[in-house]
Amino acid sequence: MHFFDYKESKFYADGVSIEKIIREVGTPCYIYSHKTLTRHYHAFDEAFKDMPHLVCYSVKANSNIAILKTFVKEGSGFDIVSGGELYRALKAGANPKKIVYSGVGKREDEIEYALRTGILMFNVESPEELRALNEIAGRLKKKASFAIRVNPDVDPKTHPYISTGLKKNKFGIETNQAIKEYVYAKSHLKNLIPFGVDCHIGSQITQLSPFIDALNKTREIIVILRREGVDVQYLDIGGGLGITYKDEDAPHPSKYGKVVINETKTLGVTLIFEPGRVMVGNAGILVAKVLYTKYGMEKNFIVVDAAMNDLARPSLYGSYHSIKSVNKQNSAPAMIADVVGPICESGDFFAKDREISAFQSGDLMAIMSAGAYGFSMSSNYNSRPRAAEVMVKGNRFYIIRDRESYKDLIKGEKIPKDRR
Ligand SMILES: *Cc1c(COP(=O)(O)O)cnc(C)c1O
């Protein structure tokens, strides 16, 4: 569900024509729909209205502070994976008591920063990290609330790069070891508070069964912990709910909600969620300008001015993004082509062998469902300034990140001042 659509054959974001935005801002450009963002947040939040819960939007999916601010205003907390994301969340006005901190490699300075900020809890991913947390909290005379991220060894049936809950993945702690870590914490209560159990099994999950498997495992752990005298109050189920890019039948949050509530209602815990993609994925598009069409012997290519440095998902995961014409609606597919960017890599593509309408040089193309893991994964590869970002609210639009300049590209770079 999103609010990008045609009006009299011109493509609009909410009440604003995309052409109008691009005339002012140029291409490539990310455009986000405020109405879609808030709708997604509330669809998710509503699904759990019958249980005590906290939605912690996963910052890494899209970390622009205007996006974060939008979620702050709706009451969201945040799931962070670095000191930089904590900084962003605080800049956006986040309540520290609604921040959870995940990630396998938290640095000492990052743990200190989060302790001083007073976040809700650390999702600890290794026995060594728990000892580091204990030591740093002791030094700062703080108490660190934590959950162990358990690795439940369930197959989320998604792309291998975004599966995280299998034994072979680097994430979390195997269940028996996890229980030992809570017991360790019991003898270090001066600085460690066993607060919850955490689990995040992967991303772009379009079936409910992997979530059920994971919930069964975490429920067992909670029962064992209580028997051991560790009374955890929170169950963090992570994120991972998938969206429709092409024809995936991703479950609506309300369906996911029913299943999760059914599996957890007797536990007497507060649920925490870390949704990323389902909040922002379909709330953003990437608009590119068509530069050239090349008719080849074997293949046709439509060359656009956005590239894999702007949106890495197709080259990284081979993922599908639907493509629409900004200038005209429903033009019949006229050719089969690859849509490619200008970067010097054959992996620089947005679509392969796509049935697509003919585009003229100068036409605008909307690459759909680019709101999650789009700009946040972008880079300056090939010395390409990063794209501008725009948020549409009702009938107005706001630039929420300026297009980078050539000067931005060399920011912080220095030529050594020796004589040779
Ligand atoms: C990436 C990530 C999320 C968000 O995943 P989505 O699939 O975008 O919902 C949540 N929790 C953790 C720990 C993550 O690494």
mmCIF file of N, CA and C and ligand atoms in Angstrom, residues 56 58 60-61 79 81 102-103 123 125 149 164 171 198 200 202-205 238-242 274-278 372-373, ligand 1:
data_model
loop_
_atom_site.group_PDB
_atom_site.id
_atom_site.type_symbol
_atom_site.label_atom_id
_atom_site.label_comp_id
_atom_site.label_asym_id
_atom_site.label_seq_id
_atom_site.Cartn_x
_atom_site.Cartn_y
_atom_site.Cartn_z
ATOM 1 N N CYS A 56 10.007 -0.367 17.528
ATOM 2 C CA CYS A 56 11.300 0.303 17.389
ATOM 3 C C CYS A 56 11.738 0.226 15.933
ATOM 4 N N SER A 58 13.605 0.185 12.642
ATOM 5 C CA SER A 58 15.005 -0.166 12.396
ATOM 6 C C SER A 58 15.678 0.916 11.533
ATOM 7 N N LYS A 60 18.477 1.449 10.202
ATOM 8 C CA LYS A 60 19.324 1.200 9.040
ATOM 9 C C LYS A 60 18.571 1.104 7.717
ATOM 10 N N ALA A 61 17.272 0.838 7.777
ATOM 11 C CA ALA A 61 16.502 0.731 6.539
ATOM 12 C C ALA A 61 16.454 2.067 5.799
ATOM 13 N N ASP A 79 15.425 0.929 16.662
ATOM 14 C CA ASP A 79 16.429 -0.123 16.751
ATOM 15 C C ASP A 79 17.666 0.398 16.036
ATOM 16 N N VAL A 81 22.026 0.112 15.208
ATOM 17 C CA VAL A 81 23.120 -0.861 15.094
ATOM 18 C C VAL A 81 24.494 -0.190 15.129
ATOM 19 N N SER A 102 21.171 -3.222 18.643
ATOM 20 C CA SER A 102 21.534 -4.556 18.141
ATOM 21 C C SER A 102 22.882 -4.483 17.412
ATOM 22 N N GLY A 103 23.426 -5.649 17.072
ATOM 23 C CA GLY A 103 24.636 -5.695 16.241
ATOM 24 C C GLY A 103 25.730 -6.549 16.854
ATOM 25 N N ASN A 123 20.906 -5.423 22.834
ATOM 26 C CA ASN A 123 20.713 -6.789 22.362
ATOM 27 C C ASN A 123 22.090 -7.396 22.162
ATOM 28 N N GLU A 125 25.077 -10.016 21.506
ATOM 29 C CA GLU A 125 25.199 -11.072 20.494
ATOM 30 C C GLU A 125 26.342 -12.051 20.737
ATOM 31 N N ARG A 149 20.478 -11.830 22.203
ATOM 32 C CA ARG A 149 19.911 -12.185 20.897
ATOM 33 C C ARG A 149 20.184 -13.663 20.674
ATOM 34 N N THR A 164 19.428 -14.411 8.945
ATOM 35 C CA THR A 164 20.306 -14.137 10.090
ATOM 36 C C THR A 164 20.094 -15.108 11.243
ATOM 37 N N PHE A 171 25.088 -14.139 13.578
ATOM 38 C CA PHE A 171 24.261 -13.402 14.534
ATOM 39 C C PHE A 171 23.820 -14.240 15.731
ATOM 40 N N ASP A 198 15.781 -11.658 22.876
ATOM 41 C CA ASP A 198 15.715 -11.042 21.555
ATOM 42 C C ASP A 198 16.027 -12.057 20.476
ATOM 43 N N HIS A 200 16.100 -12.070 15.890
ATOM 44 C CA HIS A 200 15.773 -11.463 14.586
ATOM 45 C C HIS A 200 16.283 -12.417 13.531
ATOM 46 N N GLY A 202 15.865 -12.578 10.093
ATOM 47 C CA GLY A 202 16.193 -12.235 8.714
ATOM 48 C C GLY A 202 15.272 -11.157 8.181
ATOM 49 N N SER A 203 15.386 -10.905 6.887
ATOM 50 C CA SER A 203 14.671 -9.793 6.289
ATOM 51 C C SER A 203 13.909 -10.258 5.044
ATOM 52 N N GLN A 204 12.905 -9.459 4.648
ATOM 53 C CA GLN A 204 12.065 -9.777 3.481
ATOM 54 C C GLN A 204 11.490 -11.196 3.618
ATOM 55 N N ILE A 205 10.897 -11.456 4.784
ATOM 56 C CA ILE A 205 10.274 -12.752 5.047
ATOM 57 C C ILE A 205 8.800 -12.648 4.657
ATOM 58 N N GLY A 238 12.393 -8.717 16.817
ATOM 59 C CA GLY A 238 13.143 -8.228 15.664
ATOM 60 C C GLY A 238 12.223 -7.689 14.585
ATOM 61 N N GLY A 239 12.765 -7.615 13.378
ATOM 62 C CA GLY A 239 11.970 -7.131 12.236
ATOM 63 C C GLY A 239 11.825 -8.250 11.231
ATOM 64 N N GLY A 240 11.876 -7.912 9.963
ATOM 65 C CA GLY A 240 11.955 -8.942 8.941
ATOM 66 C C GLY A 240 10.724 -9.152 8.102
ATOM 67 N N LEU A 241 9.589 -8.559 8.501
ATOM 68 C CA LEU A 241 8.371 -8.761 7.716
ATOM 69 C C LEU A 241 8.582 -8.208 6.297
ATOM 70 N N GLY A 242 8.251 -9.012 5.318
ATOM 71 C CA GLY A 242 8.529 -8.653 3.919
ATOM 72 C C GLY A 242 7.473 -7.740 3.318
ATOM 73 N N GLU A 274 11.153 -4.619 15.667
ATOM 74 C CA GLU A 274 12.172 -3.801 14.995
ATOM 75 C C GLU A 274 11.921 -3.772 13.490
ATOM 76 N N PRO A 275 10.748 -3.318 13.056
ATOM 77 C CA PRO A 275 10.468 -3.341 11.622
ATOM 78 C C PRO A 275 11.227 -2.255 10.871
ATOM 79 N N GLY A 276 11.766 -2.606 9.726
ATOM 80 C CA GLY A 276 12.453 -1.619 8.889
ATOM 81 C C GLY A 276 11.776 -1.519 7.542
ATOM 82 N N ARG A 277 12.007 -2.541 6.719
ATOM 83 C CA ARG A 277 11.511 -2.556 5.350
ATOM 84 C C ARG A 277 10.007 -2.308 5.252
ATOM 85 N N VAL A 278 9.223 -2.949 6.145
ATOM 86 C CA VAL A 278 7.768 -2.854 6.034
ATOM 87 C C VAL A 278 7.274 -1.424 6.328
ATOM 88 N N ALA A 372 13.460 1.443 1.352
ATOM 89 C CA ALA A 372 14.236 0.710 2.355
ATOM 90 C C ALA A 372 15.530 0.206 1.742
ATOM 91 N N TYR A 373 16.628 0.361 2.449
ATOM 92 C CA TYR A 373 17.940 -0.092 1.987
ATOM 93 C C TYR A 373 18.267 0.491 0.611
HETATM 94 C C1 LIG B 1 18.016 -5.105 9.737
HETATM 95 C C2 LIG B 1 17.448 -5.436 11.056
HETATM 96 C C3 LIG B 1 16.098 -5.187 11.330
HETATM 97 C C4 LIG B 1 15.129 -4.683 10.293
HETATM 98 O O1 LIG B 1 14.847 -5.665 9.333
HETATM 99 P P1 LIG B 1 13.695 -5.442 8.259
HETATM 100 O O2 LIG B 1 13.740 -6.673 7.447
HETATM 101 O O3 LIG B 1 14.041 -4.231 7.487
HETATM 102 O O4 LIG B 1 12.424 -5.301 9.000
HETATM 103 C C5 LIG B 1 15.653 -5.435 12.602
HETATM 104 N N1 LIG B 1 16.487 -5.908 13.580
HETATM 105 C C6 LIG B 1 17.784 -6.155 13.340
HETATM 106 C C7 LIG B 1 18.642 -6.658 14.442
HETATM 107 C C8 LIG B 1 18.315 -5.936 12.079
HETATM 108 O O5 LIG B 1 19.597 -6.207 11.843
#
